Tab-separated table of C-alpha atoms in Angstrom:
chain	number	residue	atom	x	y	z
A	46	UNK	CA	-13.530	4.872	24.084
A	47	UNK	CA	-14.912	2.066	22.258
A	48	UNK	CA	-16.833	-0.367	24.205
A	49	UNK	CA	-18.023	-4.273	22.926
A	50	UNK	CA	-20.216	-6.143	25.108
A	51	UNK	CA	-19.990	-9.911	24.230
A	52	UNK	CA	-22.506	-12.415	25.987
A	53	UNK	CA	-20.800	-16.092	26.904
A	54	UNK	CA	-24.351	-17.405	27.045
A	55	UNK	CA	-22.872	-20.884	28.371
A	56	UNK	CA	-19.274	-19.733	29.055
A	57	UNK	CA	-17.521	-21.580	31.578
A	58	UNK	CA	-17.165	-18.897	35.297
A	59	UNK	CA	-15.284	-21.788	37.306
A	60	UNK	CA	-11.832	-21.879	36.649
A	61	UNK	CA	-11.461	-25.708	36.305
A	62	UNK	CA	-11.631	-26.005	32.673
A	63	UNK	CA	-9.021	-27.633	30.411
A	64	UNK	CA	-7.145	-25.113	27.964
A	65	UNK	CA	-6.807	-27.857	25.557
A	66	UNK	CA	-10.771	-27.985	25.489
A	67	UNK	CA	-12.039	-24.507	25.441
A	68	UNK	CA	-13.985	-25.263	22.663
A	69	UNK	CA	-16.005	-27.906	24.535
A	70	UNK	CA	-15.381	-28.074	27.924
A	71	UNK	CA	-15.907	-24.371	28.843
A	72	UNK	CA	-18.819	-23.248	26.792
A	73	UNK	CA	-17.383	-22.353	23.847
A	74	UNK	CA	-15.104	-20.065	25.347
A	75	UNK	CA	-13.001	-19.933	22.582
A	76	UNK	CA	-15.961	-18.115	21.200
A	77	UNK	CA	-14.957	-14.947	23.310
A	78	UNK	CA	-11.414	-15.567	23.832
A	79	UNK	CA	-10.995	-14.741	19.695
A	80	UNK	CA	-13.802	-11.529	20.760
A	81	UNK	CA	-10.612	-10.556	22.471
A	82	UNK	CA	-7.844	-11.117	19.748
A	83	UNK	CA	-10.606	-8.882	17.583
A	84	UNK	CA	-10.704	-6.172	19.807
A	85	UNK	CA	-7.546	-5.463	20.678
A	86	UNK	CA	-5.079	-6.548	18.096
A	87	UNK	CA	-3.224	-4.433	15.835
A	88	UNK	CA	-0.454	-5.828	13.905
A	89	UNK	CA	2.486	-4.058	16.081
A	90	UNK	CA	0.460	-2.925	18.440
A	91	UNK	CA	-2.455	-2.920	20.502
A	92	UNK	CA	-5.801	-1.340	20.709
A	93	UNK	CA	-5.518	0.985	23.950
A	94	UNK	CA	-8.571	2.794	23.076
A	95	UNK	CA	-11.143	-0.499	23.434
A	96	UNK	CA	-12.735	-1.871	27.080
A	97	UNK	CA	-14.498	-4.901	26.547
A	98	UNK	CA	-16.993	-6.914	28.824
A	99	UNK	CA	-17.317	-10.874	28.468
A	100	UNK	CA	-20.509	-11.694	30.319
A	101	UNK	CA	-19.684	-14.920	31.266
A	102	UNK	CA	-23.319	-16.959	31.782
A	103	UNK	CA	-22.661	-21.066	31.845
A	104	UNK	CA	-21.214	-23.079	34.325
A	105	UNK	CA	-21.524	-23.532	38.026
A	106	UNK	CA	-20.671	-19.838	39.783
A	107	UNK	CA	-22.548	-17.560	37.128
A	108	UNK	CA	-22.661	-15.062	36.011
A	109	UNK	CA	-19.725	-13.100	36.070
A	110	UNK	CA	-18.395	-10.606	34.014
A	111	UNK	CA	-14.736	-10.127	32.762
A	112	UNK	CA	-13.474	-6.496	31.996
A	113	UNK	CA	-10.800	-6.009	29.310
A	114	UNK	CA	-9.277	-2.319	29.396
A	115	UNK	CA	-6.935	-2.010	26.467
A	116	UNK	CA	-4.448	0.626	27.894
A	117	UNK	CA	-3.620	-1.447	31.188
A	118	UNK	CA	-3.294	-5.079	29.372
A	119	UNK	CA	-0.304	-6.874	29.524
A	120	UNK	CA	0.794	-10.596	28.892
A	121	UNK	CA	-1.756	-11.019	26.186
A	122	UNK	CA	-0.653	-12.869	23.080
A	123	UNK	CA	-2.743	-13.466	20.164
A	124	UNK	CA	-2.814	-16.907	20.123
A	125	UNK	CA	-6.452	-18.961	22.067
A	126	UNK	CA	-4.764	-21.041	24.056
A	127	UNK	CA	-2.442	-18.133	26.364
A	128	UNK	CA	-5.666	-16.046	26.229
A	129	UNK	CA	-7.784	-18.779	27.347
A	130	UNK	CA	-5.208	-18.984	30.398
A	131	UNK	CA	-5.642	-15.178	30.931
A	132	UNK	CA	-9.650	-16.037	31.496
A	133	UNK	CA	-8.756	-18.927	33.556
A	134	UNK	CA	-6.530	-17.330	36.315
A	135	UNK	CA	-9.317	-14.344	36.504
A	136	UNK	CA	-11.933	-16.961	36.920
A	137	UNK	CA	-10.279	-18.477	39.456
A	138	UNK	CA	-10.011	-15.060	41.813
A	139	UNK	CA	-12.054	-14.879	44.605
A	140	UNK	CA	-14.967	-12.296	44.540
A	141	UNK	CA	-17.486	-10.816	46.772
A	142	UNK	CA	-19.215	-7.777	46.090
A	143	UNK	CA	-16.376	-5.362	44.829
A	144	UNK	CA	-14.779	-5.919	40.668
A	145	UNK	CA	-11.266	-7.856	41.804
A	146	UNK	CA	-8.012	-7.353	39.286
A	147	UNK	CA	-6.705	-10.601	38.345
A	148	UNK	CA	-3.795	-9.766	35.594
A	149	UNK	CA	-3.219	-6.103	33.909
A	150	UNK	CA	-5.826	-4.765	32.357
A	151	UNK	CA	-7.925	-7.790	33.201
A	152	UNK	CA	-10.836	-7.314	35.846
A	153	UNK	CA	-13.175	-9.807	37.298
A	154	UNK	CA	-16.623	-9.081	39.410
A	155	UNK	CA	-20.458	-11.002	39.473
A	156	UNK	CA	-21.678	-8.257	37.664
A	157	UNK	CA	-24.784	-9.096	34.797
A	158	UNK	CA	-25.433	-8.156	31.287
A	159	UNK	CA	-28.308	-6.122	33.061
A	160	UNK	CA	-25.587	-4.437	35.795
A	161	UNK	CA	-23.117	-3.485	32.905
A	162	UNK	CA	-25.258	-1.914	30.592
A	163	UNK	CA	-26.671	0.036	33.198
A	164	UNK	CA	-23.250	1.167	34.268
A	165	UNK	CA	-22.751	2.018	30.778
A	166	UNK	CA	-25.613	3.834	29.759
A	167	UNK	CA	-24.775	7.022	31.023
A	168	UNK	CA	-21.541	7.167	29.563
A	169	UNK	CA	-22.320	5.109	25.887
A	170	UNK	CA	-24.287	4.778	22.623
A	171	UNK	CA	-25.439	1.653	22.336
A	172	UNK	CA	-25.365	0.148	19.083
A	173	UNK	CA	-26.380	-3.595	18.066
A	174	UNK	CA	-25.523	-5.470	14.876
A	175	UNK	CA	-28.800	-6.149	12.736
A	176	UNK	CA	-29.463	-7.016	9.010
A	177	UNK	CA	-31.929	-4.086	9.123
A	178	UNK	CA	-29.828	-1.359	9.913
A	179	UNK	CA	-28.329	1.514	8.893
A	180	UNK	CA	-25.290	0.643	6.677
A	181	UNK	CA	-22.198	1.162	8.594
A	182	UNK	CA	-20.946	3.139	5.846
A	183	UNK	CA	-23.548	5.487	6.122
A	184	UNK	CA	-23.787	5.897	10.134
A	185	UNK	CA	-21.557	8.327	12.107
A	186	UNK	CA	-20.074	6.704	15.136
A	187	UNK	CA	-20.288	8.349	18.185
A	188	UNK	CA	-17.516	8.953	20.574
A	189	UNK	CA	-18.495	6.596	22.787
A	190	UNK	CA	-20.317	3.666	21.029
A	191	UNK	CA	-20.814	0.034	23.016
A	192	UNK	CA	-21.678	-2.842	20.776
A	193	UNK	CA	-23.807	-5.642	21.988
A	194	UNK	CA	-22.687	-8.782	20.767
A	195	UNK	CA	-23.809	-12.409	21.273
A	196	UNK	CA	-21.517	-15.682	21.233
A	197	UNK	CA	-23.135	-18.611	18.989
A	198	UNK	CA	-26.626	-18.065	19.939
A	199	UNK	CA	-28.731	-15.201	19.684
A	200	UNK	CA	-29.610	-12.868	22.521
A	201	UNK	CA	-32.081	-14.760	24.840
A	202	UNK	CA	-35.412	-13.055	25.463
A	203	UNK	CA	-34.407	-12.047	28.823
A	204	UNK	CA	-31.227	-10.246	27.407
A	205	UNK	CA	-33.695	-8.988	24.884
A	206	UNK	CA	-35.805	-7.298	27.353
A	207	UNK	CA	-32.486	-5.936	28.967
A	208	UNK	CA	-31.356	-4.469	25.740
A	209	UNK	CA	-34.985	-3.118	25.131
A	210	UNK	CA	-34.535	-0.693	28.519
A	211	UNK	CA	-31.967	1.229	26.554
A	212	UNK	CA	-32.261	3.521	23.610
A	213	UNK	CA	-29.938	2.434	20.805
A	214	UNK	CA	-29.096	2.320	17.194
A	215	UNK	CA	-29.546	-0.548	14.783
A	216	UNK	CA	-26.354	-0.924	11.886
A	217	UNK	CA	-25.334	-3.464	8.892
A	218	UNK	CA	-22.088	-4.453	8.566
A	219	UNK	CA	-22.444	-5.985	5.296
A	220	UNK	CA	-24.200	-8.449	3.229
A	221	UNK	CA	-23.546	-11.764	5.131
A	222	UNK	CA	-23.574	-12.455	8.623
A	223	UNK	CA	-20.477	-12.982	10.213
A	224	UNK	CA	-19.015	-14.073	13.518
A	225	UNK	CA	-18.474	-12.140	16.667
A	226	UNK	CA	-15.228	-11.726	16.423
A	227	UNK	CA	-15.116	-11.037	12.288
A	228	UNK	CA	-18.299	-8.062	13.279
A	229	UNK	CA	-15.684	-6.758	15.534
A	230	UNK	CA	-12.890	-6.600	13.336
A	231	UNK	CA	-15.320	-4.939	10.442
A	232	UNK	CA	-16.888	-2.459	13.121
A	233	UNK	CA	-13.133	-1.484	13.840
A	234	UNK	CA	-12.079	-0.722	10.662
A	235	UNK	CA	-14.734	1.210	9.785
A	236	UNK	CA	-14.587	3.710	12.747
A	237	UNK	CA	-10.348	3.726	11.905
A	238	UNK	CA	-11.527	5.028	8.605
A	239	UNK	CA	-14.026	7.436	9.693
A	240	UNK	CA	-11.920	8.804	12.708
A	241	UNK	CA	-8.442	8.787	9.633
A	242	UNK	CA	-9.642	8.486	6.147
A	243	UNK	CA	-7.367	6.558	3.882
B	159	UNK	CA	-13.110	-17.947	-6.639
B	160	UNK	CA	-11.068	-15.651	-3.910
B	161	UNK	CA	-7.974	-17.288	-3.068
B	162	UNK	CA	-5.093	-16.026	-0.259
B	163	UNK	CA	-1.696	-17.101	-0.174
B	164	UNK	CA	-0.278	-16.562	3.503
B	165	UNK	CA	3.790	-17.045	3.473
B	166	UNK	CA	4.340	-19.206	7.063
B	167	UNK	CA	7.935	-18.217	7.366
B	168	UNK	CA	8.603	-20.178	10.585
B	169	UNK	CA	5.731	-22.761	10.413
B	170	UNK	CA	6.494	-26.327	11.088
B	171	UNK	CA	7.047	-28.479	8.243
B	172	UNK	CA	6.706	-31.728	10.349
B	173	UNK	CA	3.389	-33.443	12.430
B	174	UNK	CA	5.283	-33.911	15.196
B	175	UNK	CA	4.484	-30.558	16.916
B	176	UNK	CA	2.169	-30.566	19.943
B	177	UNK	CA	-1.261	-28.568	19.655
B	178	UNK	CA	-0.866	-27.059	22.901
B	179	UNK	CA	1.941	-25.132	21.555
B	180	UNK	CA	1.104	-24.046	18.504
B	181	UNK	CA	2.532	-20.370	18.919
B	182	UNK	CA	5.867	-21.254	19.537
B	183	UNK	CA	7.312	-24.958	18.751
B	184	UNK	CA	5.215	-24.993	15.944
B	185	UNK	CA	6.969	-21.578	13.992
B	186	UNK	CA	4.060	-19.165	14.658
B	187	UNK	CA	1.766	-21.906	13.140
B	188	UNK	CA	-1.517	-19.981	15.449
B	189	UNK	CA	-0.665	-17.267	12.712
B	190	UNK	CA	-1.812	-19.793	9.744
B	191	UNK	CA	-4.434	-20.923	11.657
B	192	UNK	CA	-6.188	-18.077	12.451
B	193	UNK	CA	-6.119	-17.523	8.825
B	194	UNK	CA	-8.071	-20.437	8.192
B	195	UNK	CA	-10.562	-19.142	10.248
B	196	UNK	CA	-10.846	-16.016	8.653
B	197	UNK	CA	-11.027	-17.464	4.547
B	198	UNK	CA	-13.467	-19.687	5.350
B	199	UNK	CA	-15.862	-18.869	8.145
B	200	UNK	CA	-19.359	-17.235	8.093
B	201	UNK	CA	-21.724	-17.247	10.621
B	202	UNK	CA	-23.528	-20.682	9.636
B	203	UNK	CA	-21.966	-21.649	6.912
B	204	UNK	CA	-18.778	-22.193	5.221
B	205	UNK	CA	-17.166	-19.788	2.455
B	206	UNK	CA	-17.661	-22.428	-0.638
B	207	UNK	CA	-15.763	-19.643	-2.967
B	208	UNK	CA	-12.715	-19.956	-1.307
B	209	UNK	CA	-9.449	-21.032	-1.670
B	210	UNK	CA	-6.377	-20.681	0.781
B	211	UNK	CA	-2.320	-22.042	0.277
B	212	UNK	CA	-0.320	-21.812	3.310
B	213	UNK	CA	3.549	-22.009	2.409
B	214	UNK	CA	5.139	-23.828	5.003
B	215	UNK	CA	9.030	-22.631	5.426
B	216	UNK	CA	9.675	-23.620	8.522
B	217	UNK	CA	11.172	-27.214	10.467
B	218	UNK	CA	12.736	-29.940	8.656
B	219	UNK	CA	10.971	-30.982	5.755
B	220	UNK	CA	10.329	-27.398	4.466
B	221	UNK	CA	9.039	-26.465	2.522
B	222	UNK	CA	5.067	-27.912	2.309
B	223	UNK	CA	2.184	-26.064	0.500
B	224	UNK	CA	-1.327	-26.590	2.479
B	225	UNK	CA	-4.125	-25.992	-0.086
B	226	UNK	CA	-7.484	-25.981	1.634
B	227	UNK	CA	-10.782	-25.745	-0.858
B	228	UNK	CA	-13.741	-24.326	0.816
B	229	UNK	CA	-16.012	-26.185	-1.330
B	230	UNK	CA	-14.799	-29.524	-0.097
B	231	UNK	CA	-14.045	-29.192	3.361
B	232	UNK	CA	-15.383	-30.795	6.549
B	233	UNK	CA	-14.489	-31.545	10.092
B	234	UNK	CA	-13.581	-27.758	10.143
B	235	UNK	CA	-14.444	-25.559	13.831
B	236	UNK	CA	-13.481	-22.129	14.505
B	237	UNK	CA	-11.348	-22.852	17.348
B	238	UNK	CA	-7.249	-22.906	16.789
B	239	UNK	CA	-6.657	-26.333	18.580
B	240	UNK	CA	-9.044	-28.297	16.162
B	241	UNK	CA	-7.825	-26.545	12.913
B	242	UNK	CA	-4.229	-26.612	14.083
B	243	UNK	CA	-4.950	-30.792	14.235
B	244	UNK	CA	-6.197	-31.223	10.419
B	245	UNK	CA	-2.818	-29.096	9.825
B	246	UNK	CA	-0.883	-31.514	11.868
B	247	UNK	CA	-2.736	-34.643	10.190
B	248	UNK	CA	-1.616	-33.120	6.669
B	249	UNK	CA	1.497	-32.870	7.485
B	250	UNK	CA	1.744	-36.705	8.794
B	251	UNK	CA	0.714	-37.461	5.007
B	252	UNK	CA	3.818	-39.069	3.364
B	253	UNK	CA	4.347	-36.999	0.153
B	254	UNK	CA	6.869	-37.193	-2.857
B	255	UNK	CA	6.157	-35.440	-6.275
B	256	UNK	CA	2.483	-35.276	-6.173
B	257	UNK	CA	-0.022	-33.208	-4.253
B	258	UNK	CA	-1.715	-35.408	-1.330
B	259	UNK	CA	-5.121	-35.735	-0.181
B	260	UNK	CA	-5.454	-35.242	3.742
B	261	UNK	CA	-8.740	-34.872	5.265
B	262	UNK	CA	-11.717	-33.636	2.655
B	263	UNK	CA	-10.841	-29.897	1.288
B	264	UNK	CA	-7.140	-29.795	2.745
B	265	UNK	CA	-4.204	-30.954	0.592
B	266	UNK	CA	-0.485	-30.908	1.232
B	267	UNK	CA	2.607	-30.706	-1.529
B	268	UNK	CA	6.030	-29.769	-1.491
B	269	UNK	CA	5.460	-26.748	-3.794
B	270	UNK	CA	6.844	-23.933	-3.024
B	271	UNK	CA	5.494	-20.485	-2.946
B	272	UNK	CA	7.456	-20.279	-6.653
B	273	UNK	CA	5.521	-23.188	-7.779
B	274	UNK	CA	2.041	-22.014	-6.160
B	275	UNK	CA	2.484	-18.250	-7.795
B	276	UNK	CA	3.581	-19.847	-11.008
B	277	UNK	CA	0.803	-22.436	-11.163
B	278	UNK	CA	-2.183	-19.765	-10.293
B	279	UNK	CA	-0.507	-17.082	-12.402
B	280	UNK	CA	-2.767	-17.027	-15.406
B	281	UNK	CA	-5.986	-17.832	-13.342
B	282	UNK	CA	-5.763	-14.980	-11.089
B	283	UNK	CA	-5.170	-11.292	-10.593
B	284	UNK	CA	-2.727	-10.848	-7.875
B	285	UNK	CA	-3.181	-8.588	-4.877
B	286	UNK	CA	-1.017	-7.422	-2.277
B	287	UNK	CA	-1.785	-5.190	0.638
B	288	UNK	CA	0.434	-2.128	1.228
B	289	UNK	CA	-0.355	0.824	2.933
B	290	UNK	CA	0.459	2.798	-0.299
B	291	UNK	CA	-1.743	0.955	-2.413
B	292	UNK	CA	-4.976	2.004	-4.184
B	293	UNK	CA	-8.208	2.095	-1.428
B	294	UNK	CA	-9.865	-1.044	-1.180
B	295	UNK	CA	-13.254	0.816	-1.882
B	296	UNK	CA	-12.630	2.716	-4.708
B	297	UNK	CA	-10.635	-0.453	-6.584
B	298	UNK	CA	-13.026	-3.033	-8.311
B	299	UNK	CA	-12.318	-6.451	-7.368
B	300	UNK	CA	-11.507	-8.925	-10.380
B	301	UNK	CA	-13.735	-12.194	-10.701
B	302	UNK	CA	-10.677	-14.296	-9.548
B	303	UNK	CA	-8.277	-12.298	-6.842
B	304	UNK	CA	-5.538	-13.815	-5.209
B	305	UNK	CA	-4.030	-12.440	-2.159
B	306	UNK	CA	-0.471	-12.933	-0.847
B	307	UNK	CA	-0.011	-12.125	2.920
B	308	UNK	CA	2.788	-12.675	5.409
B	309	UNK	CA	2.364	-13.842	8.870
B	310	UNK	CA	3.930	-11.786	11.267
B	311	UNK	CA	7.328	-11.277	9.369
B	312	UNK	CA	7.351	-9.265	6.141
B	313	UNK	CA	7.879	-11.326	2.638
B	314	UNK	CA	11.748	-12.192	2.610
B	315	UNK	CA	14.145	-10.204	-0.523
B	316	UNK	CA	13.800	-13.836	-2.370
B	317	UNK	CA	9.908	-13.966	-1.880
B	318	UNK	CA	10.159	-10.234	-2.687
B	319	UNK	CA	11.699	-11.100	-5.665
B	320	UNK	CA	9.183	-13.699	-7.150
B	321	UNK	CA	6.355	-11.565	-6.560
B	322	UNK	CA	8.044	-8.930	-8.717
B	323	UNK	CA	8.343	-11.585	-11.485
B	324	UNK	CA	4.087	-11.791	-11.553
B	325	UNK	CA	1.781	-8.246	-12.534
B	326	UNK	CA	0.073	-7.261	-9.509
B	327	UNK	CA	-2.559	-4.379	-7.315
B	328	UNK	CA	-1.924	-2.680	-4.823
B	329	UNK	CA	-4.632	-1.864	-2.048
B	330	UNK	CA	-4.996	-0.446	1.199
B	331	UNK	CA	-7.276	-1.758	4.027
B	332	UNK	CA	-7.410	1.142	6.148
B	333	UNK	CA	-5.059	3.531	8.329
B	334	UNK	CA	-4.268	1.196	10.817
B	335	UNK	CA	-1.757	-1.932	9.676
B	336	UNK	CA	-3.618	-5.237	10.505
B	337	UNK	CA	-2.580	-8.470	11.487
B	338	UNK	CA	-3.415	-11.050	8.482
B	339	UNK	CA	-6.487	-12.444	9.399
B	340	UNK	CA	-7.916	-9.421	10.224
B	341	UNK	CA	-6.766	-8.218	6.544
B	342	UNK	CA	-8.531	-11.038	5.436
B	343	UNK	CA	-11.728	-10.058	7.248
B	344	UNK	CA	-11.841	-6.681	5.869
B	345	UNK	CA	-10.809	-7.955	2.328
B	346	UNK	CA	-13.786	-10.714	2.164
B	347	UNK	CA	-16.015	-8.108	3.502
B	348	UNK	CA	-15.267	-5.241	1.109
B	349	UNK	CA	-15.830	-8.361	-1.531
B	350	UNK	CA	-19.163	-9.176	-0.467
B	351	UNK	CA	-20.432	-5.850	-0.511
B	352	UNK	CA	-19.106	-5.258	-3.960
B	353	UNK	CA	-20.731	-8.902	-4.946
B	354	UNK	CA	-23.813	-7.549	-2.686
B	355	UNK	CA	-24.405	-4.023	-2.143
B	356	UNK	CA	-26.171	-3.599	1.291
């Protein structure tokens, strides 16, 4: 399984923002909601071997944390706007203590960036996106890698500190730095390649 | 410079589509802008080197070229709503023989894509993606490549039939077929590290 962990540092967790406003509105939600075209997207098909986690950090009921699983999801289109609404109704599902389904293949809970990773770390590699690491071209991916990714902004120091807890590797997607959802699409292609070379 | 030509088989010809439904009264128009997302954005900064047509076939005034010029533009965000809007103001631009200014870096003509492959066919080396085609790492990227890309339809037999009129490459992203703003991800990528070896 491939895991991406994407941090919404001002992400909306109400569900009373306007879809024609994602950009603004909800903390640049449309930030993650393209994290999701990215990960699961394939031109006929979809990804049903990617889980991602928006950790969702802004607004007025945070944080929470939305769980993609790519072999459950249905009703996602690739446009922003109908995956925006996908957030939206999850955001608006009442929690307590327990992760709550809101669509397929879309889970909700008030789990943080600290309660996921931990989750994961048993069952992961973690692997974070940095100019000084190993090329990508050069690294083997494990079976089970998580990328940590942030939104706009960089990871705050307490997410630093988080990520610090947990042993992980460094790599270098190329020479430029890209956007969240152009890393993923980059990372992507080169595990396709190393898992079926051309 | 790196230009794309992406054929919009459906896309609205006309302004007078709404931005909240982009996807579908507006001919897959999402498609197109998504790809204007991927030419042009890095993670601070603007691809200058860039250079993107959009063929408009779709609506009632088809069919429209959108040129876009990385070098000149402004009032360009990531998100689909906003870019989908400077599309919409271009094509509110009353045209006749001659190309139009819009907003800075976008301009909008009645060329088709005959007229756009014609026009760029002795300053560039064209480039199609096929999943037969030589492997994007082991082919050598010309100074001035220009890629043609379909949105989610393949090209049509008459579009098939003016690219055969122009030389051409052949490459292939990967093993997994890509929507085209993900091709264009990998593509710019492969380009920078052969600009800028990590």
């Amino acid at each position: 399984m491939i895991r991406f962990i994407v941090l919404g540092h001002r992400a909306y967790t109400t569900g009373d923002f306007r879809l024609d406003d994602i950009a603004g509105g909800a903390g640049r939600m449309d930030i993650l909601v393209r994290c999701i075209n990215s990960a699961f997207f394939l031109s006929h098909d979809l990804r049903k071997d990617v889980e991602l986690f928006l950790i969702l950090e802004g607004g007025n009921d945070a944080p929470k944390t939305i769980r993609l699983l790519g072999e459950e999801l249905r009703y996602l289109n690739p446009d922003e706007r109908s995956t925006a609404s996908l957030i939206r109704n999850a955001l608006l599902k009442k929690i307590e203590n327990e992760e709550v389904p809101s669509s397929p293949g879309i889970y909700v809970s008030r789990k943080t960036f600290s309660d996921v990773m931990s989750e994961l770390s048993d069952k992961c590699r973690f692997i974070y996106l940095r100019e000084n690491g190993t090329d990508a071209r050069e690294y083997r991916f494990p079976d089970n890698p998580c990328f940590i990714l942030g939104d706009d902004r960089d990871p705050t120091d307490e997410e630093e500190e988080t990520m610090s807890a947990f042993s992980y590797d460094k790599i270098c997607l190329g020479p430029l730095s890209l956007h969240a959802d152009h890393c993923m699409i980059v990372v992507l292609n080169e595990i396709d390649r190393q898992k079926n070379p051309v």
